[in-house]
Amino acid sequence: MCKWLTVVVLVALSFTITESEQTRDGRGIYTKNFFGGVWGNRPPLMELNHPKASCSCKCGERNEVSRIVGGYETNIDEFPWMAKLIYFKRFYCGGMLINDRYVLTAAHCVKGFMWFMIKITFGEHNRCNSTSRPETRFVIRAIPNKFSLTNFDNDIALLRLNERVAMSGAIKPICLPKDNYSLYVGVKAVASGWGTLTEEGKVSCTLQEVEVPVLSNEECRKTKYTASMITDNMMCAGYPKTGQKDSCQGDSGGPLIVERKHDKRYELIGVVSWGNGCARPGYPGVYTRVTNYLAWIRENTRDACYCSDNMWYLIYFIVCASVGARDTFSQFQDVPTYPEKYYHASSDVQLPPCRDCSCGERNEEPRVVGGTGSNMNAFPWIARLIYHKAFGCGASLINDRYVITAAHCTKGFMWFLFRVTFGEHDRCASHNRPVTRHVVKMIAHNFTLTELTNDIALLLLSAPLDYSFTIRPVCLPKYTVPENLYTGVTTTVAGWGAVAETGKWSCLLMEAQLPVLSNEECQNTNYNKSKIRDVMMCAGFPETAHKDACTGDSGGPLIMENDEHAYELIGIVSFGYGCARKGYPGVYARVTKYLEWIHDNTDDACYCEYY
């Protein structure tokens, strides 16, 4: 009986109206039921002694929180840092994983709540799916900043988890900004959450996303908000003139993110805080400005393990050794990570906590979808790139000493940790002993991460290969026709990549037939026209999207059968948005643009006579 009374008292205390709330209620603005948006993401109140600006107000305006309006459903696990906050078995706020021990959210999502009753789930897309079992942690400490209910300033909080979160394809942290002074004005940012989709609607079952432009604080102060409402610790984003898109009720505490230009990873710039109504004209969404709290975040998360922005193993030691991480490289397994919007070196199983993980990697990678299993050793030039012990990319043998792959499979990696395997079909077969060579030299073209141009690289092997039935090189296009565009030609792409948007990588080598598109046709798809350069080639079915190259296929070959019935390499798997998405065909490096460069850098090798 005493225990029951104690619980009742605690619950009652959690809903007790504070002095500031009594003042607020006296002025005609009431707290919301916390399941409907905590305290409501409503516009903050001015200080009590603040003079009234004017009497040009409207009566009967309900102060709803903003919600995801004008957005669309995300792909499964597209935002692997998303966290869902649950209080008394009810979803009420969002959050994001920033390292292996802490979730960042809005302070108004924790103020007045019993921290030990907050549960957090990760790796979810459809929160209404009763059959899924998301990764779950409990909160053992809530650390709000100096949050003010009167004006919603400093609306940011950290939640320490009861145990570390293991990184995987579905669960990865968001990057924190490096530049404390960036204002991000004019940048297109993305907000995501399970909030409501209309002003009076219900919260969404599936995770939603919306793209909104960041406004300057000066511009935001000229909207229908009173200028003093927008502090320097806040950031506005949205369309104040039309109100088309906005974050919304139930999205509180969730992320506002931007894609970095230099490495295409995503960083957190805002936390969903408050707003007047739902995507109303004149009232953009207001977010907590994360760059103002970077020192505070680091100071309060010193016991956590941050993922590096680069996928170098050395970083793990530098960052994690001081916090007593128990994992060692000797325990490393063949594991997957999912890259940014282009294919990247990755692996195959769940990553240990803070082990070779990368922050801000949005899961939008292409993979072999709609293909079929190839015949045993049907493509004897196919090779696998292994980094340390992790399979990440494909490659093609072009002579006895060199393989060719995508530059993004090598950029930022240490060449001496690469090895290349040949003559494989079932990469999971434990009894199989493929022919293996180590890499002794890496020659990447002038590749740029910002534009993804020149995505081609050569790897010099430690020893020449002896050709056999299972190991033979692919032909390069005839040197006399480097400008062949191949438009309309049916090609074949092959690899061990994933076979579905969220599927595992294939054990067996897969292949798919794809038609080559003209670059003009590709520029008229959903890609930005400037994205498709003349050194690139598109192949696929943009209207039906039933076949595509995919994650793990990066660096692999796009081949065609020539008039002599020999197969020549015309493309290298480079990048693509999503996985066999309509409007987004696969993009490949156009090999004919690099024939002279290839021959100049492989003149010490022995080429076969193809014709």
Coordinates of C-alpha atoms in Angstrom, one line a residue:
M1 CA 0.0 0.0 0.0
C2 CA 2.8 2.4 0.9
K3 CA 4.6 1.6 -2.4
W4 CA 1.5 2.4 -4.3
L5 CA 1.0 5.7 -2.6
T6 CA 4.7 6.6 -3.3
V7 CA 4.1 6.0 -7.0
V8 CA 1.0 8.1 -7.0
V9 CA 2.9 10.9 -5.2
L10 CA 5.8 10.8 -7.7
V11 CA 3.4 10.8 -10.7
A12 CA 1.5 13.7 -9.2
L13 CA 4.8 15.6 -8.6
S14 CA 5.8 15.1 -12.2
F15 CA 2.6 17.0 -13.3
T16 CA 2.7 19.6 -10.6
I17 CA 2.3 23.1 -12.0
T18 CA 5.4 25.2 -11.2
E19 CA 5.3 28.9 -10.3
S20 CA 6.2 29.9 -13.9
E21 CA 3.4 27.6 -15.2
Q22 CA 0.9 29.2 -12.9
T23 CA 1.9 32.6 -14.2
R24 CA 1.6 31.3 -17.7
D25 CA -1.8 29.9 -17.1
G26 CA -2.9 33.2 -15.6
R27 CA -2.1 34.8 -18.9
G28 CA -4.3 32.5 -20.9
I29 CA -1.7 29.9 -22.2
Y30 CA -2.0 26.5 -20.8
T31 CA 0.3 23.5 -20.6
K32 CA -0.5 20.7 -23.0
N33 CA -0.9 17.1 -22.2
F34 CA 2.7 15.8 -22.4
F35 CA 1.7 13.0 -24.8
G36 CA 0.5 15.7 -27.2
G37 CA 3.8 17.4 -27.4
V38 CA 5.2 17.6 -23.9
W39 CA 4.6 21.3 -23.1
G40 CA 3.7 22.0 -26.6
N41 CA 6.5 23.4 -28.8
R42 CA 4.3 26.5 -28.5
P43 CA 5.7 30.0 -28.9
P44 CA 7.5 31.0 -25.7
L45 CA 6.2 33.8 -23.5
M46 CA 7.9 37.1 -23.1
E47 CA 9.2 38.0 -19.7
L48 CA 6.5 39.1 -17.4
N49 CA 7.5 42.8 -17.4
H50 CA 7.8 42.9 -21.2
P51 CA 5.6 45.7 -22.6
K52 CA 2.8 44.7 -25.1
A53 CA 4.0 45.3 -28.6
S54 CA 0.5 46.0 -30.1
C55 CA -3.1 44.9 -30.0
S56 CA -3.2 43.5 -33.5
C57 CA -3.6 39.9 -32.2
K58 CA -6.0 37.2 -33.2
C59 CA -8.3 35.4 -30.7
G60 CA -8.9 31.7 -30.7
E61 CA -5.5 30.7 -32.1
R62 CA -4.6 27.4 -30.7
N63 CA -0.9 27.1 -30.0
E64 CA -0.2 23.7 -31.6
V65 CA 3.4 22.5 -32.0
S66 CA 4.8 22.1 -35.4
R67 CA 4.8 18.7 -37.1
I68 CA 6.1 17.0 -40.3
V69 CA 3.8 18.5 -42.9
G70 CA 4.5 18.5 -46.6
G71 CA 7.2 15.8 -46.2
Y72 CA 7.3 12.1 -47.1
E73 CA 8.1 8.7 -45.6
T74 CA 11.7 7.9 -45.2
N75 CA 13.3 4.7 -46.4
I76 CA 13.8 2.0 -43.8
D77 CA 16.7 2.8 -41.6
E78 CA 17.5 5.9 -43.7
F79 CA 18.3 7.9 -40.6
P80 CA 20.0 5.4 -38.4
W81 CA 20.6 8.0 -35.6
M82 CA 16.9 8.4 -34.9
A83 CA 15.7 7.6 -31.4
K84 CA 12.2 7.4 -30.1
L85 CA 11.4 8.5 -26.5
I86 CA 8.8 6.6 -24.6
Y87 CA 7.2 7.7 -21.2
F88 CA 4.7 5.4 -19.5
K89 CA 4.6 3.2 -22.6
R90 CA 3.7 6.2 -24.8
F91 CA 5.7 7.7 -27.6
Y92 CA 6.1 11.5 -27.0
C93 CA 9.3 12.9 -28.4
G94 CA 12.2 12.2 -30.7
G95 CA 16.0 12.2 -30.2
M96 CA 19.2 11.3 -31.9
L97 CA 22.2 9.1 -31.0
I98 CA 25.4 11.2 -31.0
N99 CA 27.8 8.5 -29.6
D100 CA 27.5 5.0 -28.0
R101 CA 26.2 6.3 -24.6
Y102 CA 24.2 9.5 -25.1
V103 CA 21.0 10.7 -26.9
L104 CA 20.5 14.3 -27.6
T105 CA 16.9 15.7 -27.4
A106 CA 15.0 18.9 -26.4
A107 CA 15.0 20.0 -22.8
H108 CA 11.3 20.4 -22.8
C109 CA 11.0 16.6 -23.5
V110 CA 12.6 15.9 -20.1
K111 CA 11.9 18.8 -17.8
G112 CA 9.3 17.7 -15.2
F113 CA 9.5 14.1 -16.1
M114 CA 10.9 11.2 -14.1
W115 CA 14.1 10.3 -16.0
F116 CA 13.9 6.7 -14.8
M117 CA 10.6 6.2 -16.6
I118 CA 12.0 7.2 -20.0
K119 CA 12.8 4.4 -22.4
I120 CA 14.5 4.9 -25.7
T121 CA 14.3 2.7 -28.8
F122 CA 16.7 2.6 -31.8
G123 CA 16.6 1.2 -35.3
E124 CA 12.9 1.7 -35.9
H125 CA 11.0 2.8 -39.0
N126 CA 7.4 1.7 -38.4
R127 CA 6.8 2.3 -34.7
C128 CA 3.4 0.6 -34.9
N129 CA 4.8 -2.7 -36.1
S130 CA 4.2 -5.0 -33.1
T131 CA 6.3 -7.8 -34.6
S132 CA 9.6 -5.8 -34.6
R133 CA 11.8 -5.7 -31.6
P134 CA 13.8 -2.5 -31.6
E135 CA 17.0 -2.0 -29.7
T136 CA 16.0 -0.5 -26.3
R137 CA 17.8 1.4 -23.6
F138 CA 16.7 3.0 -20.4
V139 CA 17.8 6.5 -19.2
I140 CA 19.9 6.6 -16.1
R141 CA 20.6 10.4 -16.1
A142 CA 19.0 13.4 -17.8
I143 CA 21.2 16.5 -18.3
P144 CA 19.2 19.5 -19.5
N145 CA 20.9 22.8 -20.3
K146 CA 19.7 26.0 -18.6
F147 CA 16.3 25.6 -20.2
S148 CA 13.8 28.4 -19.6
L149 CA 10.1 27.7 -19.9
T150 CA 9.4 31.4 -20.2
N151 CA 11.1 31.8 -23.6
F152 CA 12.2 28.2 -24.5
D153 CA 15.9 29.3 -24.5
N154 CA 18.5 26.6 -24.2
D155 CA 16.0 23.9 -25.2
I156 CA 18.6 21.0 -25.3
A157 CA 19.2 18.0 -23.1
L158 CA 21.4 14.9 -23.0
L159 CA 20.2 11.5 -21.9
R160 CA 22.7 8.9 -20.6
L161 CA 21.8 5.4 -21.5
N162 CA 22.0 2.4 -19.1
E163 CA 24.4 0.6 -21.5
R164 CA 26.3 1.3 -24.6
V165 CA 24.7 1.0 -28.0
A166 CA 26.3 -1.3 -30.6
M167 CA 26.6 0.3 -34.0
S168 CA 25.1 -1.5 -37.0
G169 CA 23.6 -0.7 -40.4
A170 CA 20.3 0.3 -38.7
I171 CA 21.9 2.2 -35.7
K172 CA 24.6 4.8 -36.2
P173 CA 25.2 8.2 -34.6
I174 CA 24.8 11.6 -36.3
C175 CA 27.9 13.8 -36.7
L176 CA 28.3 16.9 -34.6
P177 CA 29.4 20.1 -36.4
K178 CA 33.0 21.0 -36.3
D179 CA 32.6 24.7 -37.0
N180 CA 31.1 26.6 -34.0
Y181 CA 30.5 29.7 -36.1
S182 CA 28.6 28.4 -39.1
L183 CA 25.1 29.9 -39.4
Y184 CA 23.9 27.6 -42.2
V185 CA 21.8 30.4 -43.7
G186 CA 20.1 29.3 -46.9
V187 CA 21.2 25.7 -46.5
K188 CA 18.6 23.1 -47.2
A189 CA 18.2 21.0 -44.0
V190 CA 16.2 17.9 -43.3
A191 CA 14.0 17.3 -40.2
S192 CA 12.6 13.9 -39.4
G193 CA 10.3 12.3 -36.9
W194 CA 7.1 10.4 -36.2
G195 CA 5.0 13.6 -35.6
T196 CA 1.6 14.3 -36.9
L197 CA 1.1 15.0 -40.6
T198 CA -1.7 17.6 -40.4
E199 CA -2.7 20.3 -37.9
E200 CA -5.2 18.1 -36.2
G201 CA -3.9 14.7 -37.3
K202 CA -2.5 11.7 -35.4
V203 CA 1.2 11.0 -35.0
S204 CA 2.7 9.0 -37.8
C205 CA 3.4 5.3 -37.6
T206 CA 6.3 5.5 -40.1
L207 CA 9.3 7.8 -39.9
Q208 CA 8.8 11.0 -42.0
E209 CA 11.2 13.5 -43.4
V210 CA 10.9 17.0 -44.7
E211 CA 13.4 19.4 -46.3
V212 CA 13.3 23.0 -45.2
P213 CA 15.7 26.0 -45.8
V214 CA 17.5 27.6 -42.9
L215 CA 16.6 31.2 -42.3
S216 CA 18.8 33.9 -40.8
N217 CA 17.7 35.0 -37.3
E218 CA 17.2 38.5 -38.7
E219 CA 14.8 37.1 -41.3
C220 CA 13.0 35.0 -38.7
R221 CA 12.6 38.0 -36.4
K222 CA 10.7 39.8 -39.2
T223 CA 8.1 37.0 -39.4
K224 CA 4.9 37.0 -37.3
Y225 CA 7.0 36.0 -34.3
T226 CA 7.9 38.9 -31.9
A227 CA 11.5 39.7 -32.5
S228 CA 12.5 39.0 -28.9
M229 CA 11.2 35.5 -29.1
I230 CA 14.1 34.4 -31.4
T231 CA 17.2 34.3 -29.3
D232 CA 20.8 33.7 -30.6
N233 CA 20.5 30.1 -29.3
M234 CA 17.7 29.4 -31.8
M235 CA 17.5 28.7 -35.5
C236 CA 14.5 29.0 -37.8
A237 CA 13.9 26.8 -40.8
G238 CA 10.9 26.6 -43.2
Y239 CA 8.8 28.6 -45.6
P240 CA 7.4 31.7 -43.7
K241 CA 5.6 33.0 -46.8
T242 CA 3.7 29.9 -47.7
G243 CA 4.1 27.6 -44.7
Q244 CA 4.2 24.5 -46.9
K245 CA 6.5 22.4 -44.9
D246 CA 7.4 22.1 -41.2
S247 CA 8.4 19.8 -38.4
C248 CA 5.5 19.0 -36.1
Q249 CA 3.9 17.8 -32.9
G250 CA 5.6 14.6 -31.7
D251 CA 8.8 15.7 -33.6
S252 CA 10.0 17.6 -30.5
G253 CA 13.6 16.7 -29.7
G254 CA 14.3 15.3 -33.1
P255 CA 17.1 16.3 -35.5
L256 CA 17.5 19.0 -38.1
I257 CA 20.5 17.9 -40.2
V258 CA 22.5 19.0 -43.2
E259 CA 24.7 17.1 -45.7
R260 CA 28.4 18.2 -45.5
K261 CA 29.9 19.0 -48.9
H262 CA 33.4 17.6 -48.3
D263 CA 32.4 14.0 -47.4
K264 CA 28.6 13.7 -47.9
R265 CA 28.0 12.8 -44.3
Y266 CA 25.2 14.4 -42.3
E267 CA 25.7 16.6 -39.3
L268 CA 23.3 17.8 -36.6
I269 CA 22.6 21.6 -36.7
G270 CA 19.3 21.8 -34.9
V271 CA 17.0 20.2 -32.4
V272 CA 13.2 20.5 -32.9
S273 CA 12.0 23.0 -30.3
W274 CA 8.9 25.0 -30.9
G275 CA 6.6 26.8 -33.3
N276 CA 3.2 28.4 -33.6
G277 CA 0.7 26.1 -35.3
C278 CA 1.5 23.6 -37.9
A279 CA 3.3 24.9 -41.1
R280 CA 1.3 28.1 -40.8
P281 CA 2.4 31.1 -43.0
G282 CA 4.4 33.5 -41.1
Y283 CA 5.5 31.0 -38.5
P284 CA 8.6 28.9 -39.5
G285 CA 9.8 26.1 -37.2
V286 CA 12.2 27.0 -34.5
Y287 CA 15.1 24.8 -33.5
T288 CA 17.8 24.8 -30.9
R289 CA 21.1 25.9 -32.5
V290 CA 23.5 23.0 -31.8
T291 CA 26.7 24.9 -32.6
N292 CA 26.1 27.0 -29.5
Y293 CA 26.3 23.9 -27.3
L294 CA 29.2 21.9 -28.7
A295 CA 31.5 22.5 -25.7
W296 CA 28.7 21.7 -23.3
I297 CA 27.9 18.5 -25.2
R298 CA 31.5 17.3 -25.2
E299 CA 32.0 18.2 -21.5
N300 CA 29.0 16.2 -20.5
T301 CA 29.8 13.1 -22.7
R302 CA 33.4 12.5 -21.9
D303 CA 32.7 8.9 -20.8
A304 CA 31.3 8.1 -24.3
C305 CA 33.0 6.8 -27.4
Y306 CA 32.5 9.0 -30.5
C307 CA 32.7 7.6 -34.0
S308 CA 35.3 9.2 -36.2
D309 CA 34.4 11.2 -39.3
N310 CA 37.0 9.0 -41.1
M311 CA 36.9 5.3 -41.2
W312 CA 40.5 4.8 -40.0
Y313 CA 41.2 2.2 -37.4
L314 CA 43.8 4.4 -35.8
I315 CA 41.1 6.9 -34.8
Y316 CA 39.5 4.3 -32.6
F317 CA 42.6 4.1 -30.4
I318 CA 43.0 7.9 -30.3
V319 CA 39.4 8.6 -29.3
C320 CA 38.4 5.5 -27.3
A321 CA 41.5 4.4 -25.4
S322 CA 41.1 7.1 -22.8
V323 CA 37.5 6.0 -21.9
G324 CA 38.4 2.4 -21.2
A325 CA 36.9 0.8 -24.3
R326 CA 37.2 -3.0 -23.9
D327 CA 37.3 -3.9 -27.6
T328 CA 40.5 -4.7 -29.5
F329 CA 41.3 -5.0 -33.1
S330 CA 42.0 -8.7 -32.7
Q331 CA 38.2 -9.2 -32.1
F332 CA 37.3 -7.4 -35.4
Q333 CA 34.9 -9.4 -37.5
D334 CA 33.7 -9.2 -41.1
V335 CA 31.1 -6.5 -40.5
P336 CA 28.9 -4.0 -42.6
T337 CA 28.5 -0.3 -42.4
Y338 CA 26.3 1.6 -44.8
P339 CA 27.7 4.6 -46.6
E340 CA 26.6 8.0 -47.6
K341 CA 24.7 8.6 -50.8
Y342 CA 27.3 6.7 -52.9
Y343 CA 28.6 3.2 -52.5
H344 CA 31.4 3.0 -50.0
A345 CA 33.7 0.4 -48.5
S346 CA 31.8 -1.4 -45.8
S347 CA 31.5 -4.8 -44.2
D348 CA 29.0 -7.5 -43.4
V349 CA 27.8 -7.9 -39.8
Q350 CA 27.1 -5.8 -36.7
L351 CA 29.8 -3.4 -35.6
P352 CA 31.0 -3.6 -32.0
P353 CA 30.4 -0.4 -30.0
C354 CA 32.5 2.4 -31.3
R355 CA 34.6 0.1 -33.5
D356 CA 35.5 1.6 -36.8
C357 CA 32.1 3.3 -37.0
S358 CA 31.3 6.4 -39.0
C359 CA 28.9 9.1 -38.0
G360 CA 26.3 10.8 -40.2
E361 CA 26.0 8.0 -42.8
R362 CA 22.5 8.2 -44.2
N363 CA 21.4 4.8 -45.5
E364 CA 20.8 5.6 -49.1
E365 CA 23.0 3.2 -50.9
P366 CA 22.3 1.2 -54.1
R367 CA 22.7 -2.5 -54.4
V368 CA 22.2 -5.4 -56.9
V369 CA 18.4 -5.6 -56.9
G370 CA 16.3 -7.6 -59.3
G371 CA 19.3 -9.6 -60.4
T372 CA 19.9 -13.3 -60.6
G373 CA 22.7 -15.6 -59.3
S374 CA 25.5 -15.9 -61.8
N375 CA 26.9 -19.2 -63.0
M376 CA 30.0 -20.4 -61.1
N377 CA 33.0 -18.3 -62.2
A378 CA 31.0 -16.7 -65.0
F379 CA 33.0 -13.5 -64.5
P380 CA 36.6 -14.6 -63.9
W381 CA 37.8 -11.0 -63.7
I382 CA 35.6 -10.2 -60.6
A383 CA 37.6 -9.5 -57.5
R384 CA 36.8 -8.5 -53.9
L385 CA 38.5 -5.8 -51.9
I386 CA 39.1 -6.7 -48.3
Y387 CA 40.2 -3.9 -45.9
H388 CA 41.7 -5.3 -42.7
K389 CA 39.2 -8.2 -42.4
A390 CA 36.1 -6.5 -43.9
F391 CA 34.8 -6.9 -47.4
G392 CA 33.8 -3.6 -48.8
C393 CA 34.0 -3.2 -52.6
G394 CA 34.3 -5.0 -55.9
A395 CA 37.0 -4.7 -58.5
S396 CA 38.0 -6.0 -61.9
L397 CA 41.2 -7.6 -63.1
I398 CA 42.5 -5.8 -66.2
N399 CA 46.0 -7.4 -66.5
D400 CA 48.3 -9.6 -64.5
R401 CA 49.3 -6.9 -62.0
Y402 CA 46.4 -4.5 -61.7
V403 CA 42.8 -4.3 -60.6
I404 CA 40.5 -1.4 -61.3
T405 CA 37.9 -0.1 -58.8
A406 CA 36.2 3.0 -57.7
A407 CA 38.2 5.8 -56.1
H408 CA 35.8 6.2 -53.2
C409 CA 36.6 2.6 -52.2
T410 CA 40.1 3.7 -51.5
K411 CA 40.0 7.4 -50.5
G412 CA 41.0 7.8 -46.8
F413 CA 42.1 4.2 -46.5
M414 CA 45.6 2.9 -45.8
W415 CA 46.7 1.0 -48.9
F416 CA 48.8 -1.6 -47.0
L417 CA 45.7 -2.9 -45.2
F418 CA 44.0 -3.9 -48.5
R419 CA 44.1 -7.4 -50.0
V420 CA 42.3 -8.6 -53.1
T421 CA 40.7 -12.1 -53.6
F422 CA 40.1 -13.8 -57.0
G423 CA 38.3 -16.8 -58.3
E424 CA 35.4 -16.6 -55.9
H425 CA 31.7 -17.3 -56.4
D426 CA 30.3 -18.1 -52.9
R427 CA 32.2 -15.7 -50.6
C428 CA 30.7 -17.3 -47.5
A429 CA 32.0 -20.8 -48.2
S430 CA 34.4 -21.5 -45.3
H431 CA 36.1 -24.3 -47.2
N432 CA 36.9 -21.9 -50.1
R433 CA 40.5 -20.7 -50.3
P434 CA 40.6 -17.9 -53.0
V435 CA 43.7 -16.7 -54.6
T436 CA 44.8 -13.6 -52.7
R437 CA 47.1 -10.7 -53.3
H438 CA 48.1 -7.7 -51.2
V439 CA 48.1 -4.2 -52.5
V440 CA 51.5 -2.5 -52.8
K441 CA 50.4 0.7 -54.5
M442 CA 47.2 2.7 -54.9
I443 CA 46.7 5.1 -57.8
A444 CA 43.5 7.1 -57.5
H445 CA 42.4 9.6 -60.1
N446 CA 41.6 13.2 -59.3
F447 CA 38.5 12.1 -57.4
T448 CA 36.3 14.7 -55.6
L449 CA 33.9 13.7 -52.9
T450 CA 31.8 16.8 -53.5
E451 CA 31.0 16.0 -57.1
L452 CA 31.9 12.3 -57.2
T453 CA 33.7 12.9 -60.5
N454 CA 36.7 10.8 -61.6
D455 CA 35.6 7.9 -59.4
I456 CA 38.3 5.5 -60.6
A457 CA 41.4 3.9 -59.1
L458 CA 44.1 1.3 -59.9
L459 CA 45.6 -1.1 -57.3
L460 CA 49.0 -2.7 -58.0
L461 CA 49.2 -6.3 -56.7
S462 CA 52.0 -7.7 -54.6
A463 CA 52.7 -10.4 -57.3
P464 CA 51.5 -11.2 -60.8
L465 CA 48.6 -13.6 -61.2
D466 CA 48.6 -16.8 -63.1
Y467 CA 45.6 -17.0 -65.4
S468 CA 43.3 -20.0 -65.1
F469 CA 39.7 -21.0 -65.8
T470 CA 38.6 -19.0 -62.7
I471 CA 40.9 -16.0 -63.0
R472 CA 41.2 -14.0 -66.3
P473 CA 41.1 -10.3 -67.0
V474 CA 38.3 -8.3 -68.6
C475 CA 38.9 -6.4 -71.9
L476 CA 39.3 -2.7 -71.9
P477 CA 37.4 -0.9 -74.7
K478 CA 39.3 -0.4 -78.0
Y479 CA 41.7 2.5 -77.6
T480 CA 40.6 3.8 -81.0
V481 CA 37.1 4.5 -79.9
P482 CA 37.3 6.3 -76.6
E483 CA 34.2 8.4 -77.3
N484 CA 31.8 5.5 -77.7
L485 CA 28.7 6.5 -75.6
Y486 CA 27.1 3.0 -75.6
T487 CA 23.6 4.5 -75.5
G488 CA 20.9 1.8 -75.6
V489 CA 23.4 -1.0 -75.2
T490 CA 22.4 -3.8 -72.8
T491 CA 25.1 -4.2 -70.1
T492 CA 25.7 -6.5 -67.1
V493 CA 26.6 -5.5 -63.6
A494 CA 27.8 -8.0 -61.1
G495 CA 28.7 -8.1 -57.4
W496 CA 28.1 -9.5 -53.9
G497 CA 26.1 -6.4 -52.8
A498 CA 22.8 -6.4 -51.0
V499 CA 19.7 -7.6 -52.9
A500 CA 17.1 -5.4 -51.2
E501 CA 16.9 -1.8 -49.8
T502 CA 17.6 -3.1 -46.3
G503 CA 18.8 -6.6 -47.1
K504 CA 22.0 -8.4 -46.3
W505 CA 24.8 -8.7 -48.7
S506 CA 24.7 -11.7 -51.0
C507 CA 27.0 -14.7 -50.4
L508 CA 26.7 -15.7 -54.1
L509 CA 27.9 -13.5 -56.9
M510 CA 24.8 -11.8 -58.5
E511 CA 24.3 -10.2 -61.9
A512 CA 21.7 -7.9 -63.5
Q513 CA 21.2 -6.7 -67.1
L514 CA 20.8 -2.9 -67.5
P515 CA 20.4 -0.7 -70.5
V516 CA 22.8 2.3 -70.9
L517 CA 21.0 5.7 -70.9
S518 CA 22.3 8.8 -72.7
N519 CA 23.6 11.4 -70.3
E520 CA 20.9 13.8 -71.5
E521 CA 18.3 11.2 -70.6
C522 CA 19.9 10.7 -67.2
Q523 CA 20.0 14.4 -66.5
N524 CA 16.2 14.5 -67.0
T525 CA 15.6 12.0 -64.2
N526 CA 15.4 13.0 -60.6
Y527 CA 19.1 13.8 -60.4
N528 CA 20.2 17.4 -60.5
K529 CA 21.4 18.0 -64.0
S530 CA 24.8 19.3 -62.8
K531 CA 25.3 16.0 -60.9
I532 CA 25.7 13.9 -64.1
R533 CA 29.0 14.8 -65.8
D534 CA 30.5 13.6 -69.1
V535 CA 32.9 11.3 -67.2
M536 CA 29.9 9.4 -65.9
M537 CA 27.5 6.9 -67.4
C538 CA 23.9 6.0 -66.3
A539 CA 22.4 2.6 -66.6
G540 CA 19.1 1.2 -65.4
F541 CA 15.3 1.5 -65.5
P542 CA 14.4 5.0 -64.1
E543 CA 10.7 4.5 -64.7
T544 CA 10.3 1.1 -63.2
A545 CA 13.5 0.8 -61.1
H546 CA 13.3 -3.0 -60.9
K547 CA 17.0 -3.6 -61.3
D548 CA 20.1 -1.7 -60.0
A549 CA 23.6 -2.0 -58.7
C550 CA 23.8 -1.7 -54.9
T551 CA 25.7 -1.5 -51.6
G552 CA 28.8 -3.7 -51.7
D553 CA 28.9 -3.5 -55.5
S554 CA 30.9 -0.3 -55.5
G555 CA 34.0 -0.5 -57.7
G556 CA 32.6 -3.5 -59.6
P557 CA 32.3 -3.9 -63.3
L558 CA 29.6 -2.8 -65.8
I559 CA 30.4 -4.9 -68.9
M560 CA 29.1 -5.4 -72.4
E561 CA 29.6 -8.1 -75.1
N562 CA 31.4 -6.7 -78.1
D563 CA 31.3 -7.8 -81.7
E564 CA 34.1 -10.4 -81.1
H565 CA 31.9 -11.9 -78.3
A566 CA 34.4 -10.8 -75.7
Y567 CA 33.3 -8.7 -72.7
E568 CA 34.8 -5.3 -72.2
L569 CA 34.7 -3.0 -69.2
I570 CA 32.8 0.2 -70.0
G571 CA 31.7 1.3 -66.5
I572 CA 32.7 1.1 -62.8
V573 CA 29.9 1.1 -60.1
S574 CA 30.1 4.6 -58.6
F575 CA 27.0 6.1 -56.9
G576 CA 23.3 6.3 -56.9
Y577 CA 20.5 7.6 -54.6
G578 CA 18.7 4.8 -52.8
C579 CA 18.3 1.3 -53.9
A580 CA 16.5 0.8 -57.3
R581 CA 14.4 3.9 -56.7
K582 CA 12.3 5.3 -59.5
G583 CA 13.9 8.2 -61.1
Y584 CA 17.4 7.3 -59.9
P585 CA 19.3 5.0 -62.2
G586 CA 22.7 3.8 -61.2
V587 CA 25.7 6.0 -62.1
Y588 CA 29.0 4.6 -63.2
A589 CA 32.5 6.0 -64.0
R590 CA 32.8 6.0 -67.8
V591 CA 35.9 3.9 -68.6
T592 CA 36.5 5.3 -72.1
K593 CA 37.3 8.6 -70.6
Y594 CA 40.3 7.1 -68.7
L595 CA 41.9 4.7 -71.2
E596 CA 45.0 6.8 -71.7
W597 CA 45.4 7.3 -67.9
I598 CA 44.9 3.5 -67.3
H599 CA 47.5 2.5 -69.8
D600 CA 50.0 5.2 -68.6
N601 CA 49.8 3.9 -65.1
T602 CA 49.9 0.2 -65.9
D603 CA 52.7 0.1 -68.5
D604 CA 54.7 -2.4 -66.3
A605 CA 51.9 -5.0 -66.6
C606 CA 51.3 -7.7 -69.2
Y607 CA 48.0 -7.2 -71.1
C608 CA 46.3 -10.1 -72.9
E609 CA 45.6 -9.9 -76.6
Y610 CA 41.9 -9.7 -76.8
Y611 CA 41.3 -9.7 -80.6

